[in-house]
Amino acid sequence: MIISGQLCFVAGYVLSAELKNTALLKQELLAIEKRLDAKLKALDEKLERLEKLESALESAAVSASVPVVPGNMKAAEMQEITLTQTSEKPELTESKSPHDHANLSYGNNGFEFRTDDNKFSLAIQNRIQTRYSNPFDSDPRSIDDLERDESSFRIRRARTRLRGHAYRPWLKYYLQYDWSQPVLRDLNLTIDKFKWARVWAGRGKVIYNDERVTSSASQQFVNRSIVNDIFTVDRQQGVQILGNLFPGSWHDVSYYAGIFSGLGVGEGSNDDEHMMYSGRIQWNALGGEMPFSQSDLEFHEKPALSFAFAAATNRSRCTAFQTDSRSCRNLPGFETGQDGQYRINQMMEEARFKWQGFSLQHEMHWKEIIDTLKDQDDPARKTNLLGGLIQAGYFPHYIIPSIPRNLEFAGRYAFVDPNVSLSHNLQEEISGVMTYFFNGHLNKVNFQVSHLIVQNQSDQRFWLQWDLTF
């Protein structure tokens, strides 16, 4: 029994060893097979390469009238090295740097191209604004304007915007061209490295009051109020410095200061030695800087409030400005000026508030025009103008859920007194607007009704507008 048991043990041991050896042998055979496959693949590639080399040698021999000996493997190998080196040269020449490749995306600024290393970016955006107006489109400034009958469709704005950065993410550029006028509206650079001090240079809007600085694409109403044309500082060519101090605190302050040629964007140089100067100080009373955009589309969970004061002074032949090739113009009642004839001093105070779908905005303007060519004791030497507006809007969905979420109703009152020394010349606007936002300010439809009063006579104006940005 003992011997039989020992024999069984030995037999089992031998069988186990044989099984282990068989498994090892199988693994070794598989490894050898893989190596052979790799060798065969390498040989196939080498044969294919040699066939190409042989064909290249034959072509070269024919062109050089030199016989080729296919069996001369050393010569073929030398030719292979030469051809390999030659073929590698274009690869070195065409080597790509990280910023040779750009990524394409789409966002709020349109189609954006950005290099892999983020040294360069370019966003392209287009905008179309179509409007129907009845019985006229522009703001009336006289009784004759009220009596116009010019019901019409028009392309009110058609613009292309280019923006991005170059070499550094904080070196930003912006360009905007208007095809409907046409005119180059904006072209500027901004050094945006520090939030407390940014430098802007070129042509564009003077950061003076919200109604003008806010893009017409981001307005609450179809168009700006009757106050805008009279008191706007508009677009100028020059330099601005701006920043935000103590962000998030109770004394959160934004400041803006600039110096400009003072003739708008339609003139290449100044008309005299005097420059335009402007400044704006803004207190973000509840902490947080509100962007220049109307309507509370963001639905502020916490209230946002800001107060601002701005002033500007200029001496030129202009009494008003518009973004056009003829940007320097004169208000009604003023003659075309000579170089440096009019000294303009103006001030503005502003308040803005947004909270849970509700928005409120107020501006009050004062402007003094001094005709320096008139005598000091001439009562027509100085003209003082006053103007102001208040507007409010709300998305009623938040109290009546059955009303669409993207529908806003807003109302506005604005007035202009073109000469406080005269009576019965007040201009007034009472407007209501209904806006449906398909995609925020990027795609919206407005219907606005305005009751316009000039020298105690009035008329109604109707606007229907579709504003699309893509």
XYZ file of C-alpha atoms in Angstrom:
470
model
C 0.000 0.000 0.000
C 2.814 2.355 0.854
C 4.614 1.616 -2.419
C 1.380 2.011 -4.374
C 0.731 5.371 -2.759
C 4.256 6.547 -3.490
C 3.891 5.496 -7.128
C 0.655 7.464 -7.434
C 2.343 10.525 -5.915
C 5.270 10.294 -8.354
C 2.919 9.817 -11.304
C 0.858 12.835 -10.264
C 3.992 14.961 -9.875
C 5.273 13.973 -13.305
C 1.874 14.650 -14.892
C 1.694 18.105 -13.231
C 5.201 18.930 -14.424
C 4.324 17.850 -17.925
C 1.219 20.054 -17.882
C 3.254 23.026 -16.683
C 5.901 22.392 -19.297
C 3.189 22.175 -21.951
C 1.717 25.552 -20.903
C 5.148 27.154 -20.914
C 5.935 25.644 -24.246
C 2.648 26.970 -25.645
C 3.415 30.492 -24.402
C 6.895 30.344 -25.916
C 5.462 29.162 -29.244
C 2.957 32.051 -29.252
C 5.715 34.534 -28.499
C 7.837 33.117 -31.292
C 4.869 33.312 -33.647
C 4.343 36.980 -32.804
C 8.028 37.721 -33.385
C 7.889 35.913 -36.703
C 4.794 37.879 -37.738
C 6.552 41.122 -36.876
C 9.650 40.029 -38.802
C 7.570 39.045 -41.797
C 5.731 42.369 -41.711
C 9.031 44.229 -41.514
C 10.384 42.180 -44.416
C 7.279 42.918 -46.471
C 7.682 46.633 -45.808
C 11.350 46.475 -46.705
C 10.616 44.585 -49.917
C 7.972 47.137 -50.843
C 10.407 49.937 -50.126
C 13.128 48.246 -52.181
C 10.723 47.839 -55.081
C 9.965 51.548 -54.948
C 13.667 52.330 -54.772
C 14.376 50.060 -57.717
C 11.661 51.821 -59.702
C 13.111 55.202 -58.707
C 16.614 54.038 -59.696
C 15.391 52.869 -63.072
C 13.709 56.235 -63.663
C 16.838 58.073 -62.570
C 19.010 55.845 -64.766
C 16.817 56.484 -67.771
C 16.955 60.243 -67.241
C 20.731 60.147 -66.683
C 21.402 57.509 -69.358
C 23.100 55.310 -66.756
C 22.390 51.588 -66.704
C 20.960 50.203 -63.506
C 21.990 46.862 -62.000
C 19.110 45.633 -59.830
C 21.360 43.276 -57.980
C 23.658 46.042 -56.764
C 22.154 46.205 -53.273
C 24.800 48.543 -51.844
C 24.064 51.159 -54.468
C 20.333 50.760 -53.821
C 20.849 51.170 -50.104
C 22.888 54.340 -50.653
C 20.178 55.633 -52.959
C 17.593 54.817 -50.258
C 19.475 56.917 -47.727
C 19.724 59.812 -50.197
C 16.049 59.661 -51.115
C 15.075 59.388 -47.456
C 17.079 62.476 -46.571
C 15.614 64.336 -49.540
C 12.065 63.380 -48.612
C 12.616 64.498 -45.026
C 13.550 68.062 -45.993
C 10.024 69.206 -46.923
C 8.771 67.783 -43.631
C 11.241 69.958 -41.749
C 10.250 72.968 -43.850
C 6.528 72.385 -43.303
C 6.773 71.682 -39.584
C 3.930 73.262 -37.656
C 4.203 75.466 -34.588
C 1.468 75.270 -31.905
C -0.295 78.407 -33.168
C -0.431 77.127 -36.785
C -3.564 75.177 -35.821
C -6.822 76.865 -34.848
C -9.894 75.499 -33.114
C -13.339 76.551 -34.294
C -16.258 77.096 -31.929
C -19.493 79.084 -31.761
C -20.675 81.235 -28.863
C -22.114 84.621 -27.901
C -19.477 86.378 -30.035
C -20.195 84.315 -33.161
C -17.807 81.930 -34.859
C -14.490 81.936 -33.025
C -11.099 80.711 -34.235
C -8.475 80.139 -31.547
C -4.939 78.766 -31.801
C -3.933 75.794 -29.649
C -1.545 77.925 -27.603
C -4.238 80.658 -27.130
C -1.952 83.360 -28.479
C -4.422 84.392 -31.173
C -8.197 84.405 -31.459
C -10.728 85.826 -33.912
C -14.504 85.921 -33.452
C -16.695 86.831 -36.432
C -20.253 88.000 -35.847
C -22.920 89.468 -38.122
C -26.072 91.376 -37.319
C -29.189 92.249 -39.298
C -31.898 94.589 -38.043
C -35.021 94.987 -40.162
C -37.711 97.507 -39.212
C -41.146 98.650 -40.297
C -42.101 102.176 -39.236
C -45.344 104.115 -39.549
C -45.856 106.997 -40.264
C -42.147 107.964 -39.986
C -38.963 106.534 -38.534
C -36.684 109.246 -37.103
C -37.424 111.326 -34.001
C -39.467 114.483 -34.711
C -37.856 117.796 -33.734
C -40.400 120.155 -35.296
C -44.092 120.238 -36.200
C -43.161 119.565 -39.822
C -41.500 116.344 -38.693
C -44.727 115.260 -37.026
C -46.679 115.753 -40.252
C -44.520 113.383 -42.308
C -46.053 110.303 -43.909
C -43.132 108.030 -44.720
C -44.347 104.558 -43.811
C -41.574 102.219 -44.842
C -39.564 99.030 -44.468
C -35.825 99.404 -44.092
C -32.629 97.629 -43.158
C -31.884 99.787 -40.143
C -28.584 98.108 -39.247
C -26.384 95.573 -41.052
C -23.076 95.067 -39.313
C -20.072 92.779 -39.094
C -17.970 92.528 -35.955
C -14.474 91.141 -35.543
C -12.985 90.733 -32.092
C -10.330 88.714 -30.328
C -6.773 88.943 -29.041
C -3.283 88.829 -30.527
C 0.013 87.559 -29.049
C -1.349 87.814 -25.495
C -4.876 87.061 -24.184
C -4.996 90.534 -22.635
C -4.148 92.397 -25.877
C -7.632 92.669 -27.378
C -8.921 94.190 -30.596
C -12.386 95.084 -31.880
C -13.676 96.103 -35.292
C -17.237 96.865 -36.391
C -18.333 97.854 -39.882
C -21.803 99.021 -40.855
C -22.867 97.971 -44.357
C -26.147 99.904 -44.334
C -24.523 103.379 -44.202
C -21.606 102.358 -44.784
C -18.990 103.422 -42.212
C -16.242 101.927 -40.059
C -17.859 102.374 -36.655
C -15.237 100.864 -34.364
C -11.569 99.971 -34.596
C -9.670 99.850 -31.317
C -7.157 98.019 -29.154
C -7.483 97.360 -25.417
C -4.746 96.399 -22.985
C -6.890 94.341 -20.625
C -4.255 92.872 -18.323
C -5.369 94.480 -15.071
C -9.006 94.931 -14.099
C -8.180 98.050 -12.090
C -6.518 99.785 -15.069
C -7.253 99.044 -18.721
C -6.146 101.158 -21.676
C -8.302 101.597 -24.787
C -7.045 103.312 -27.971
C -8.584 103.877 -31.394
C -12.092 104.797 -32.504
C -15.284 103.839 -30.713
C -17.851 104.959 -28.148
C -16.910 107.385 -25.413
C -17.970 105.670 -22.176
C -20.280 108.437 -21.027
C -23.903 107.301 -20.487
C -25.579 103.889 -20.500
C -28.173 104.550 -23.195
C -25.479 105.383 -25.768
C -22.772 102.973 -24.638
C -25.168 100.014 -24.588
C -25.172 98.457 -28.049
C -28.329 98.961 -30.083
C -28.443 95.157 -30.166
C -28.795 95.089 -26.352
C -31.411 97.829 -26.001
C -34.715 97.320 -24.219
C -36.636 99.324 -26.823
C -36.578 99.307 -30.611
C -34.315 102.347 -30.567
C -32.832 104.876 -28.180
C -34.943 107.717 -26.783
C -35.323 111.245 -28.176
C -32.653 112.305 -25.659
C -29.841 110.463 -27.420
C -29.329 112.551 -30.576
C -29.180 115.817 -28.635
C -26.826 114.861 -25.802
C -24.730 111.995 -27.121
C -20.936 112.260 -27.110
C -21.081 109.347 -29.540
C -18.012 107.742 -31.088
C -14.682 109.512 -31.094
C -11.037 108.821 -31.894
C -8.656 108.894 -28.951
C -7.574 107.120 -25.772
C -9.507 105.981 -22.688
C -8.414 104.498 -19.380
C -10.928 102.531 -17.334
C -11.008 100.191 -14.387
C -12.872 98.683 -11.453
C -11.705 99.327 -7.879
C -12.621 97.431 -4.696
C -14.809 94.864 -6.520
C -17.535 93.205 -4.481
C -17.375 95.668 -1.592
C -19.827 98.401 -0.608
C -17.439 100.956 -2.130
C -17.101 99.080 -5.447
C -16.268 101.830 -7.966
C -15.782 101.905 -11.743
C -14.063 104.830 -13.443
C -13.590 105.972 -17.051
C -11.545 108.894 -18.427
C -10.646 109.815 -21.995
C -9.098 112.338 -24.340
C -10.210 112.589 -27.983
C -9.887 114.655 -31.148
C -13.503 115.791 -30.736
C -14.835 115.613 -34.305
C -16.334 112.142 -34.274
C -15.199 109.260 -36.491
C -15.651 110.993 -39.852
C -12.608 113.244 -39.539
C -8.966 112.181 -39.689
C -7.623 115.057 -37.584
C -8.724 117.808 -35.206
C -9.942 121.211 -36.412
C -7.954 123.141 -33.790
C -5.583 122.640 -30.865
C -8.396 121.889 -28.401
C -9.199 118.312 -27.440
C -12.328 116.656 -26.065
C -12.120 115.421 -22.459
C -14.570 113.094 -20.752
C -14.909 111.305 -17.418
C -17.357 108.968 -15.708
C -17.424 107.690 -12.122
C -19.800 104.865 -11.209
C -20.663 103.493 -7.764
C -21.737 99.862 -7.836
C -23.766 100.287 -4.680
C -24.561 96.636 -3.962
C -21.227 95.263 -5.135
C -20.681 93.946 -8.655
C -20.270 95.825 -11.918
C -23.313 95.635 -14.209
C -22.532 95.320 -17.917
C -23.909 97.864 -20.384
C -26.948 95.813 -21.379
C -30.625 96.572 -20.768
C -33.465 94.297 -19.545
C -32.922 91.820 -16.721
C -32.385 88.812 -18.939
C -29.966 87.395 -16.359
C -32.750 87.393 -13.733
C -30.677 88.786 -10.872
C -31.375 86.724 -7.750
C -29.864 89.551 -5.712
C -30.567 93.204 -6.516
C -27.973 95.093 -8.586
C -27.763 98.871 -8.306
C -25.405 101.523 -9.685
C -25.207 105.320 -9.695
C -23.037 107.267 -12.136
C -21.989 110.808 -12.880
C -20.266 111.882 -16.115
C -18.982 115.084 -17.683
C -17.439 116.098 -20.998
C -16.049 119.238 -22.587
C -15.022 120.008 -26.151
C -14.293 122.894 -28.485
C -14.840 122.417 -32.201
C -17.194 123.338 -35.028
C -19.695 120.668 -33.875
C -22.730 120.993 -31.617
C -23.702 117.312 -31.958
C -22.327 114.021 -33.295
C -23.449 110.957 -35.183
C -21.629 107.846 -36.352
C -21.320 108.634 -40.027
C -18.806 109.793 -42.592
C -20.174 113.238 -41.717
C -19.962 112.758 -37.959
C -19.671 116.438 -36.987
C -23.103 118.069 -37.267
C -25.174 120.898 -35.839
C -28.349 120.874 -33.779
C -31.471 122.648 -35.086
C -31.095 126.412 -34.681
C -27.286 126.390 -34.946
C -25.362 127.391 -38.034
C -22.567 125.312 -39.511
C -19.645 126.196 -37.321
C -16.146 127.357 -38.087
C -13.102 125.604 -36.687
C -13.187 125.798 -32.889
C -16.313 127.982 -32.830
C -18.424 126.103 -30.250
C -17.445 125.282 -26.695
C -19.573 122.383 -25.405
C -19.836 121.583 -21.694
C -22.156 118.839 -20.536
C -22.955 116.658 -17.526
C -25.084 113.604 -16.856
C -26.330 111.644 -13.854
C -27.590 108.083 -14.092
C -29.136 105.288 -12.011
C -29.648 101.618 -12.936
C -31.381 98.806 -11.061
C -32.073 95.127 -11.829
C -33.726 92.438 -9.730
C -35.643 89.241 -10.490
C -36.751 90.179 -13.996
C -37.387 93.854 -13.218
C -35.173 96.634 -14.586
C -35.194 100.398 -14.045
C -33.050 103.077 -15.670
C -32.897 106.845 -15.299
C -30.727 109.536 -16.917
C -30.685 113.328 -16.584
C -28.641 115.499 -18.991
C -27.494 119.110 -19.076
C -25.629 120.679 -21.975
C -24.210 124.165 -22.540
C -23.270 125.455 -25.986
C -21.125 128.603 -26.116
C -20.703 130.366 -29.454
C -17.244 131.853 -29.007
C -17.663 134.123 -32.062
C -20.479 136.075 -30.376
C -19.892 138.941 -27.963
C -19.817 138.321 -24.232
C -22.976 140.359 -23.633
C -24.915 138.732 -26.513
C -27.795 136.671 -24.983
C -27.483 134.191 -27.874
C -23.875 133.437 -26.925
C -24.918 130.657 -24.504
C -27.607 128.050 -24.967
C -28.582 125.617 -22.221
C -30.339 122.330 -22.966
C -31.989 119.840 -20.609
C -33.154 116.301 -21.172
C -33.920 113.127 -19.312
C -35.513 109.716 -19.400
C -36.865 107.021 -17.141
C -37.735 103.526 -18.307
C -38.706 100.260 -16.672
C -39.331 96.725 -17.856
C -40.522 93.410 -16.435
C -40.978 89.772 -17.442
C -44.520 89.053 -16.113
C -43.995 85.282 -16.320
C -42.544 85.412 -12.824
C -45.923 86.423 -11.363
C -48.202 84.956 -14.074
C -46.683 81.624 -15.190
C -49.068 81.303 -18.147
C -47.309 84.233 -19.866
C -44.255 83.092 -21.895
C -40.998 83.316 -19.978
C -39.223 85.247 -22.761
C -41.826 88.015 -23.117
C -41.030 91.436 -21.637
C -43.132 94.587 -21.370
C -41.497 97.992 -20.837
C -42.421 101.659 -20.721
C -40.431 104.866 -21.142
C -40.864 108.595 -20.685
C -38.290 111.025 -22.127
C -38.127 114.774 -22.679
C -35.843 117.329 -24.302
C -35.836 121.075 -23.738
C -33.622 122.374 -26.602
C -33.357 125.849 -25.071
C -34.364 126.494 -21.457
C -34.592 130.248 -22.173
C -37.520 129.707 -24.512
C -40.984 128.410 -23.702
C -43.380 126.096 -25.557
C -40.587 124.179 -27.254
C -40.610 120.985 -25.179
C -40.207 117.635 -26.967
C -41.617 114.542 -25.250
C -41.801 110.797 -25.810
C -44.119 108.281 -24.101
C -43.411 104.759 -25.353
C -44.445 101.207 -24.629
C -42.754 98.137 -26.048
C -43.407 94.410 -26.108
C -40.369 92.201 -26.791
C -40.088 88.470 -27.317
C -36.558 87.124 -26.856
C -35.994 83.957 -28.898
C -32.351 83.813 -27.793
C -31.732 86.772 -25.520
C -30.592 89.930 -27.300
C -29.132 87.789 -30.105
C -32.545 87.061 -31.603
C -35.592 89.120 -30.652
C -38.709 90.806 -32.040
C -40.004 94.188 -30.750
C -43.266 96.017 -31.222
C -43.193 99.608 -29.957
C -45.833 102.329 -29.838
C -44.749 105.919 -29.124
C -46.754 109.056 -28.402
C -44.539 111.955 -29.552
C -45.156 115.580 -28.558
C -43.495 118.633 -30.139
C -44.565 122.138 -29.125
C -47.886 120.870 -27.723
C -48.761 118.958 -30.904
C -48.563 115.168 -31.029
C -48.680 112.070 -33.164
C -48.191 108.329 -32.785
C -45.408 106.236 -34.234
C -45.395 102.444 -34.633
C -42.288 100.298 -34.933
C -42.032 96.569 -35.634
C -38.502 95.199 -35.643
C -36.586 91.931 -35.868
C -33.007 91.996 -34.615
C -30.863 88.939 -35.412
C -27.225 88.468 -34.442
C -25.241 85.394 -35.436
